Short mmCIF file of C-alpha atoms and ligand atoms in Angstrom, two decimals:
data_model
loop_
_atom_site.label_atom_id
_atom_site.label_comp_id
_atom_site.label_asym_id
_atom_site.label_seq_id
_atom_site.Cartn_x
_atom_site.Cartn_y
_atom_site.Cartn_z
CA MET A 1 71.95 12.49 -63.11
CA HIS A 2 71.41 13.27 -59.24
CA LYS A 3 67.57 12.38 -59.90
CA GLN A 4 68.55 8.88 -60.87
CA LEU A 5 70.68 8.71 -57.74
CA GLN A 6 67.93 9.96 -55.53
CA ARG A 7 65.39 7.42 -57.39
CA TRP A 8 67.65 4.47 -56.90
CA THR A 9 68.27 5.45 -53.33
CA ARG A 10 64.23 5.45 -52.78
CA ILE A 11 63.75 2.11 -54.77
CA SER A 12 66.78 0.59 -52.70
CA LEU A 13 64.96 1.72 -49.60
CA ILE A 14 61.45 0.17 -50.58
CA VAL A 15 62.93 -3.11 -51.64
CA VAL A 16 65.21 -3.59 -48.35
CA TYR A 17 61.96 -2.77 -46.27
CA LEU A 18 60.11 -5.22 -48.73
CA VAL A 19 62.93 -7.79 -47.85
CA ILE A 20 62.75 -7.04 -43.94
CA ALA A 21 58.78 -7.71 -44.35
CA ALA A 22 59.44 -10.83 -46.24
CA GLY A 23 62.07 -11.99 -43.90
CA ALA A 24 59.51 -11.57 -41.15
CA THR A 25 56.97 -13.53 -42.67
CA VAL A 26 59.28 -16.40 -43.30
CA ARG A 27 59.97 -16.53 -39.42
CA MET A 28 56.35 -16.34 -38.62
CA THR A 29 55.41 -19.07 -41.03
CA GLY A 30 58.37 -21.17 -40.09
CA SER A 31 59.65 -21.17 -43.63
CA GLY A 32 63.29 -20.75 -42.91
CA MET A 33 64.19 -23.86 -44.17
CA GLY A 34 61.81 -24.06 -46.88
CA CYS A 35 64.86 -24.16 -49.18
CA PRO A 36 67.48 -26.01 -47.27
CA ASP A 37 70.21 -25.39 -49.63
CA TRP A 38 71.82 -21.80 -50.90
CA PRO A 39 71.64 -19.87 -53.18
CA LYS A 40 69.43 -22.38 -55.34
CA CYS A 41 66.25 -23.95 -53.94
CA PHE A 42 66.32 -27.98 -53.71
CA GLY A 43 69.14 -27.39 -56.52
CA TYR A 44 66.90 -25.62 -58.84
CA PHE A 45 66.49 -21.80 -59.78
CA ILE A 46 62.53 -22.58 -59.45
CA PRO A 47 61.91 -24.42 -56.94
CA PRO A 48 59.43 -27.54 -57.01
CA THR A 49 55.80 -27.03 -56.31
CA ASP A 50 54.98 -30.85 -55.56
CA ALA A 51 56.71 -33.28 -53.05
CA ALA A 52 56.56 -35.75 -56.19
CA GLN A 53 59.14 -33.62 -57.86
CA LEU A 54 61.83 -34.52 -55.05
CA GLU A 55 61.46 -38.42 -55.66
CA TRP A 56 63.94 -40.14 -57.59
CA LYS A 57 62.57 -41.33 -60.65
CA PRO A 58 63.65 -43.76 -63.20
CA ASN A 59 64.97 -42.71 -66.77
CA THR A 60 65.08 -38.95 -65.59
CA LYS A 61 67.70 -36.73 -66.53
CA TYR A 62 69.42 -35.04 -63.39
CA SER A 63 71.60 -32.11 -62.99
CA GLU A 64 74.79 -31.53 -60.91
CA GLY A 65 73.62 -30.34 -57.56
CA ASN A 66 69.63 -31.29 -57.98
CA VAL A 67 68.34 -32.74 -54.71
CA ILE A 68 66.02 -35.54 -53.89
CA ILE A 69 64.55 -36.66 -50.74
CA ASN A 70 65.41 -40.02 -50.04
CA ASN A 71 64.68 -41.99 -46.75
CA GLU A 72 64.17 -38.92 -45.00
CA ARG A 73 67.62 -37.33 -45.90
CA LEU A 74 68.62 -34.96 -48.66
CA LEU A 75 70.76 -36.28 -51.53
CA VAL A 76 72.69 -34.29 -54.18
CA ALA A 77 73.45 -35.38 -57.82
CA SER A 78 77.43 -35.30 -57.64
CA ALA A 79 77.30 -34.87 -61.33
CA SER A 80 74.60 -34.44 -64.29
CA PHE A 81 73.40 -37.99 -65.51
CA THR A 82 70.07 -39.68 -66.74
CA THR A 83 68.90 -42.59 -64.26
CA ASN A 84 68.09 -45.95 -65.34
CA ASP A 85 65.52 -48.50 -63.88
CA GLN A 86 67.45 -49.13 -60.45
CA PHE A 87 68.41 -46.41 -58.00
CA ASN A 88 72.23 -46.13 -57.88
CA ILE A 89 73.30 -44.51 -54.29
CA ASP A 90 76.76 -43.74 -55.86
CA LYS A 91 75.50 -40.92 -58.32
CA TRP A 92 74.29 -39.16 -54.91
CA GLU A 93 76.13 -37.34 -52.22
CA PRO A 94 74.34 -37.18 -48.90
CA TYR A 95 73.77 -33.22 -48.23
CA THR A 96 76.03 -32.75 -44.90
CA LYS A 97 75.62 -29.05 -43.99
CA HIS A 98 72.48 -29.88 -41.94
CA ASP A 99 70.06 -32.85 -41.49
CA TYR A 100 66.75 -31.19 -42.35
CA ALA A 101 64.92 -32.99 -45.19
CA VAL A 102 61.19 -31.74 -45.35
CA PHE A 103 59.29 -30.44 -48.33
CA ASP A 104 56.44 -28.26 -47.88
CA ALA A 105 55.52 -26.25 -51.02
CA LYS A 106 54.32 -23.26 -48.90
CA HIS A 107 57.27 -22.72 -46.86
CA THR A 108 59.56 -23.49 -50.10
CA TRP A 109 57.77 -20.66 -52.10
CA ILE A 110 57.76 -18.11 -48.99
CA GLU A 111 61.38 -18.54 -48.45
CA PHE A 112 61.99 -18.48 -52.50
CA ILE A 113 59.87 -15.20 -52.82
CA ASN A 114 62.05 -14.11 -49.77
CA ARG A 115 65.25 -14.55 -51.67
CA LEU A 116 63.97 -13.13 -54.94
CA LEU A 117 63.41 -9.79 -53.33
CA GLY A 118 66.87 -10.01 -51.76
CA ALA A 119 68.09 -10.69 -55.19
CA VAL A 120 65.99 -7.44 -56.43
CA SER A 121 67.42 -5.52 -53.63
CA GLY A 122 70.99 -6.32 -54.51
CA LEU A 123 70.32 -5.13 -58.40
CA ALA A 124 68.76 -2.06 -56.71
CA ILE A 125 71.83 -1.16 -54.85
CA LEU A 126 74.00 -2.23 -57.37
CA ILE A 127 72.60 0.46 -59.74
CA LEU A 128 72.71 3.16 -57.13
CA PHE A 129 76.21 2.42 -56.42
CA GLY A 130 76.73 2.66 -60.23
CA PHE A 131 75.22 6.27 -60.20
CA SER A 132 77.14 7.28 -57.25
CA ILE A 133 80.75 6.63 -58.94
CA LYS A 134 80.25 10.22 -60.73
CA TRP A 135 80.04 11.70 -57.05
CA ILE A 136 83.25 10.13 -56.04
CA ARG A 137 85.29 13.64 -55.84
CA LYS A 138 82.53 16.21 -55.63
CA LYS A 139 80.57 14.61 -52.71
CA PRO A 140 82.46 11.60 -51.52
CA ILE A 141 79.80 10.81 -48.88
CA ILE A 142 77.53 9.53 -51.25
CA PHE A 143 79.92 7.24 -52.92
CA ILE A 144 81.10 5.95 -49.38
CA PHE A 145 77.84 5.24 -48.24
CA SER A 146 76.68 3.56 -51.58
CA LEU A 147 79.71 1.11 -51.59
CA LEU A 148 79.07 0.32 -47.95
CA SER A 149 75.35 -0.17 -48.93
CA LEU A 150 76.66 -2.60 -51.59
CA LEU A 151 79.37 -4.21 -49.21
CA GLY A 152 76.51 -4.54 -46.56
CA ILE A 153 73.85 -6.37 -48.84
CA LEU A 154 76.62 -8.68 -50.06
CA PHE A 155 77.31 -9.41 -46.39
CA GLN A 156 73.40 -10.01 -45.94
CA ALA A 157 73.45 -12.45 -48.76
CA TRP A 158 76.16 -14.25 -47.30
CA LEU A 159 74.78 -14.03 -43.94
CA GLY A 160 71.52 -15.64 -45.26
CA LYS A 161 73.42 -18.58 -46.52
CA ILE A 162 75.07 -19.15 -43.12
CA VAL A 163 71.42 -19.00 -41.24
CA VAL A 164 70.31 -21.50 -43.72
CA GLU A 165 73.51 -23.82 -43.07
CA SER A 166 73.10 -23.35 -39.47
CA ASN A 167 69.51 -24.49 -39.78
CA LEU A 168 68.33 -21.06 -38.23
CA LEU A 169 70.47 -20.60 -35.22
CA PRO A 170 68.80 -17.78 -33.41
CA MET A 171 71.92 -15.70 -32.95
CA LYS A 172 72.62 -15.77 -36.58
CA ILE A 173 69.02 -14.59 -37.29
CA SER A 174 69.42 -11.80 -34.79
CA LEU A 175 72.68 -10.80 -36.67
CA HIS A 176 70.90 -10.88 -39.99
CA MET A 177 68.45 -8.49 -38.58
CA LEU A 178 70.97 -6.03 -37.13
CA MET A 179 72.91 -5.83 -40.24
CA ALA A 180 69.57 -4.88 -42.27
CA LEU A 181 69.12 -2.09 -39.99
CA LEU A 182 72.63 -0.91 -40.83
CA LEU A 183 71.75 -1.22 -44.43
CA VAL A 184 69.01 0.94 -43.92
CA GLY A 185 71.14 3.62 -42.21
CA PHE A 186 73.41 3.55 -45.05
CA LEU A 187 70.89 4.31 -47.21
CA LEU A 188 69.28 7.04 -45.28
CA VAL A 189 72.88 8.72 -45.12
CA VAL A 190 72.86 8.81 -49.02
CA ARG A 191 69.36 9.78 -49.34
CA VAL A 192 69.99 12.72 -46.97
CA ALA A 193 73.09 13.56 -48.74
CA SER A 194 71.86 13.74 -52.25
CA LYS A 195 68.54 15.68 -51.50
CA SER A 196 68.47 19.30 -50.87
CA PHE A 197 66.09 20.54 -48.23
CA GLY A 198 64.69 23.86 -47.75
CA LEU A 199 66.28 25.74 -44.93
CA SER A 200 64.88 24.99 -41.45
CA LYS A 201 65.09 26.44 -38.00
CA LYS A 202 68.01 25.25 -36.02
CA PRO A 203 66.90 23.15 -33.12
CA SER A 204 68.03 23.90 -29.64
CA ARG A 205 70.33 21.96 -27.65
CA LYS A 206 67.46 20.36 -25.68
CA ILE A 207 65.77 19.26 -28.77
CA SER A 208 69.18 17.55 -29.92
CA ILE A 209 69.96 15.84 -26.67
CA LEU A 210 66.08 14.60 -26.86
CA LEU A 211 66.46 13.46 -30.36
CA TYR A 212 69.70 11.39 -29.49
CA SER A 213 68.11 9.93 -26.12
CA THR A 214 65.00 8.62 -27.85
CA PHE A 215 66.76 6.95 -30.67
CA VAL A 216 69.33 5.47 -28.42
CA LEU A 217 66.24 4.35 -26.32
CA THR A 218 64.75 2.77 -29.45
CA LEU A 219 68.10 1.02 -29.99
CA VAL A 220 68.07 -0.39 -26.60
CA GLN A 221 64.35 -1.56 -27.19
CA ILE A 222 65.23 -3.46 -30.43
CA ALA A 223 68.15 -4.97 -28.61
CA LEU A 224 65.76 -6.20 -25.86
CA GLY A 225 63.13 -7.29 -28.46
CA ILE A 226 65.84 -9.55 -30.27
CA GLU A 227 66.50 -11.07 -27.15
CA VAL A 228 62.81 -11.90 -26.57
CA ARG A 229 62.50 -13.25 -30.04
CA GLN A 230 65.22 -15.57 -29.42
CA TYR A 231 63.69 -16.74 -26.20
CA ILE A 232 60.26 -17.18 -28.52
CA ASP A 233 62.17 -19.33 -30.91
CA ALA A 234 63.20 -21.57 -28.31
CA GLN A 235 59.69 -21.91 -27.02
CA VAL A 236 58.20 -22.44 -30.56
CA VAL A 237 60.77 -25.43 -30.74
CA ARG A 238 59.67 -26.81 -27.30
CA TRP A 239 55.95 -26.30 -27.83
CA GLY A 240 55.39 -25.91 -31.42
CA TYR A 241 53.73 -23.45 -33.87
CA ASP A 242 49.96 -24.38 -33.08
CA SER A 243 50.76 -23.84 -29.43
CA PRO A 244 51.35 -19.98 -29.03
CA GLN A 245 49.47 -19.52 -25.50
CA TYR A 246 52.66 -21.46 -23.95
CA TRP A 247 55.48 -19.22 -25.56
CA LEU A 248 55.05 -16.42 -22.99
CA ALA A 249 53.33 -18.37 -20.49
CA ALA A 250 56.88 -17.84 -18.09
CA PRO A 251 58.75 -15.11 -19.84
CA GLU A 252 62.37 -14.27 -18.84
CA LEU A 253 63.31 -10.85 -17.06
CA SER A 254 64.14 -9.49 -20.63
CA PHE A 255 60.48 -9.61 -21.67
CA TYR A 256 59.44 -7.53 -18.59
CA ILE A 257 62.33 -4.87 -19.26
CA HIS A 258 61.41 -4.88 -22.90
CA ARG A 259 57.33 -4.37 -22.08
CA SER A 260 57.93 -1.85 -19.31
CA LEU A 261 60.64 0.18 -20.95
CA SER A 262 58.08 1.05 -23.97
CA ILE A 263 56.54 3.39 -21.26
CA LEU A 264 59.56 5.21 -21.06
CA VAL A 265 60.11 5.31 -24.81
CA LEU A 266 56.50 6.66 -25.19
CA LEU A 267 57.07 9.34 -22.40
CA ALA A 268 60.36 10.68 -23.70
CA ASN A 269 58.88 10.93 -27.35
CA ALA A 270 55.90 12.91 -26.00
CA TRP A 271 58.27 15.31 -24.17
CA LEU A 272 60.12 15.72 -27.42
CA PHE A 273 56.96 16.39 -29.06
CA VAL A 274 55.85 18.86 -26.52
CA SER A 275 59.49 20.57 -27.03
CA VAL A 276 59.15 20.51 -30.84
CA VAL A 277 55.81 22.48 -30.47
CA LYS A 278 57.03 24.89 -28.28
CA GLU A 279 60.15 25.77 -30.39
CA GLN A 280 57.58 25.79 -33.48
CA LEU A 281 59.56 23.16 -35.35
CA GLU A 282 58.31 20.83 -37.96
CA LYS A 283 56.14 18.19 -36.32
CA PHE A 284 55.70 15.77 -39.20
CA PHE A 285 58.34 13.35 -37.70
CA ILE A 286 57.50 13.25 -34.39
CA ARG A 287 53.93 12.54 -35.18
CA VAL A 288 55.09 9.49 -37.40
CA ILE A 289 57.23 8.50 -34.67
CA LEU A 290 54.50 8.75 -31.89
CA TRP A 291 51.91 6.76 -34.41
CA LEU A 292 54.70 3.95 -34.70
CA ILE A 293 55.26 3.73 -31.01
CA GLY A 294 51.60 3.49 -30.25
CA GLY A 295 51.54 0.89 -33.11
CA GLU A 296 54.19 -1.23 -31.59
CA VAL A 297 53.15 -1.30 -28.21
CA ALA A 298 49.48 -2.25 -29.38
CA LEU A 299 51.10 -5.18 -31.24
CA GLY A 300 53.27 -6.23 -28.15
CA ILE A 301 50.29 -6.08 -26.15
CA ALA A 302 48.29 -8.13 -28.78
CA MET A 303 51.12 -10.61 -28.65
CA PHE A 304 51.36 -10.97 -24.91
CA TYR A 305 47.80 -10.92 -24.03
CA PHE A 306 46.05 -12.56 -26.95
CA ASP A 307 48.69 -15.09 -27.50
CA PHE A 308 50.44 -13.72 -30.85
CA PRO A 309 47.25 -13.26 -33.20
CA PHE A 310 47.95 -13.77 -37.02
CA ALA A 311 50.88 -11.38 -38.58
CA THR A 312 51.56 -9.58 -35.17
CA GLN A 313 55.02 -10.97 -35.06
CA PRO A 314 56.44 -9.55 -38.59
CA LEU A 315 54.04 -6.43 -38.16
CA HIS A 316 55.91 -5.85 -34.89
CA LEU A 317 59.44 -6.26 -36.37
CA VAL A 318 58.47 -4.34 -39.41
CA VAL A 319 57.11 -1.04 -37.24
CA ALA A 320 60.31 -1.47 -35.14
CA THR A 321 62.66 -1.22 -38.25
CA LEU A 322 60.12 1.97 -39.57
CA LEU A 323 60.56 3.59 -36.46
CA PHE A 324 64.65 3.23 -36.46
CA GLY A 325 64.53 4.56 -40.08
CA VAL A 326 62.08 7.51 -39.30
CA GLN A 327 64.38 8.61 -36.28
CA LEU A 328 67.51 8.28 -38.18
CA TYR A 329 66.10 10.02 -41.01
CA TRP A 330 65.08 13.05 -38.79
CA ILE A 331 68.56 12.98 -37.12
CA LEU A 332 70.43 12.85 -40.21
CA ARG A 333 68.39 15.57 -41.77
CA ILE A 334 68.64 17.82 -39.03
CA LYS A 335 72.46 17.38 -38.37
CA LEU A 336 74.06 16.62 -41.89
CA HIS A 337 71.83 19.66 -43.30
CA HIS A 338 74.33 22.16 -41.05
CA TYR A 339 77.15 20.86 -42.95
CA ASP A 340 75.76 21.76 -46.04
CA LEU A 341 75.79 18.11 -47.75
CA SER A 342 72.70 18.94 -50.10
CA PHE A 343 72.78 19.71 -53.91
C1 HEM B 1 58.68 1.09 -28.58
C2 HEM B 1 58.44 -0.09 -28.17
C3 HEM B 1 58.91 -1.34 -28.89
C4 HEM B 1 60.04 -1.57 -29.53
C5 HEM B 1 60.58 -0.57 -30.58
C6 HEM B 1 59.81 -3.12 -29.81
C7 HEM B 1 60.82 -3.91 -30.72
C8 HEM B 1 60.87 -5.27 -30.86
C9 HEM B 1 61.73 -5.77 -31.75
C10 HEM B 1 62.83 -5.10 -32.71
C11 HEM B 1 61.61 -7.32 -31.59
C12 HEM B 1 62.19 -8.19 -32.31
C13 HEM B 1 61.33 -8.79 -33.55
C14 HEM B 1 61.94 -9.77 -34.45
O1 HEM B 1 63.33 -9.72 -34.17
O2 HEM B 1 61.17 -10.41 -35.07
C15 HEM B 1 60.50 -7.41 -30.78
C16 HEM B 1 60.11 -8.52 -30.07
C17 HEM B 1 59.11 -8.56 -29.34
N1 HEM B 1 58.44 -7.47 -28.45
FE1 HEM B 1 58.61 -5.75 -28.78
N2 HEM B 1 58.97 -3.64 -28.99
C18 HEM B 1 58.41 -2.61 -28.18
C19 HEM B 1 57.16 -2.75 -27.39
C20 HEM B 1 57.16 -4.07 -27.19
C21 HEM B 1 55.87 -4.23 -25.82
C22 HEM B 1 54.64 -2.99 -25.21
C23 HEM B 1 55.50 -5.51 -25.70
C24 HEM B 1 54.52 -6.11 -25.07
C25 HEM B 1 53.56 -5.74 -24.08
C26 HEM B 1 56.42 -6.28 -26.82
C27 HEM B 1 56.58 -7.41 -27.03
C28 HEM B 1 57.22 -8.11 -27.86
C29 HEM B 1 57.38 -9.71 -27.96
C30 HEM B 1 56.51 -10.45 -27.59
C31 HEM B 1 58.57 -10.12 -28.91
C32 HEM B 1 58.68 -11.14 -29.57
C33 HEM B 1 58.12 -11.08 -30.85
C34 HEM B 1 58.36 -12.49 -32.03
O3 HEM B 1 58.30 -13.53 -31.10
O4 HEM B 1 58.33 -12.24 -32.91
N3 HEM B 1 57.22 -5.29 -27.40
N4 HEM B 1 59.99 -5.96 -30.12
#
């Protein structure tokens, strides 16, 4: 049975990372409002592929909630009915949550795939939760963190709706991202608690301190990065998607702190690497961490000095969340191991 638990924790983690990547792609392509309503998309389970599908048509059956675009505004069918030859406004209600009314098939389908992946992650976590119930007495930590993951993904779904209804308020996007990190954290606890690892050497106090400090530094970098992203979002509104050369033409202080702190992040992790080598501990995690930081810095440099080349924005976010995941997993493996949480 615990094999299933391990399998579904792994699947949940992979799908959650795919959702993070899809969410980042939604932002890069400006597809956030590709589906202006939630959970359906223009009132349909499978969204339209052509703008003509959203035009009012005579002698056509509409179901309650179906959406049309009329005079640059969204109208929602107030009940199921069939149109006759004349457009009758009484059958339609204006969509009031925001006034965004544009259809772009590419944006709609990118946002729709993002939502589909979100639904798959919800299903994976629900199955994981089902398997965790068996461990409620034997190892409550597994059940508790599976439950937290389930509540986390439900909260994420609700937050996704709020983000769309707020017409992509930057603060709400940031909260959505922080919640995704928390979800990764919950799943990693389930993973570590449900797996047995061979006995490893106990790291020294110095390594422990370095481990925590480098993790805190990553969290600070992520918080600053979110601040930078909110600033970029405002610049995109000002200059448009096609003018990335202006987005960081006069950056705020938070950008310079974010950029320079990377040097400290790199040095602290290099110190951790040297200490791990000296104490002859497993080098795998710190190696991966250093590669991820190197990649993150390279992507940051590309964005700033080469005007946001294709895919650098979502990659910068995905690498940051991977870095967070690997560091936390390493810490959990070392720390939880000593409380004998493994099978
Ligand atoms: C350890 C190093 C770094 C980490 C962990 C990190 C992390 C992050 C995170 C989490 C974001 C928010 C992404 C989002 O919400 O979409 C971000 C944004 C950003 N970071 Fe970094 N970053 C690092 C280094 C750098 C460096 C060295 C630079 C520049 C030279 C840089 C430039 C940027 C820029 C321009 C943004 C805004 C990206 C956007 O609009 O999508 N970062 N960073």
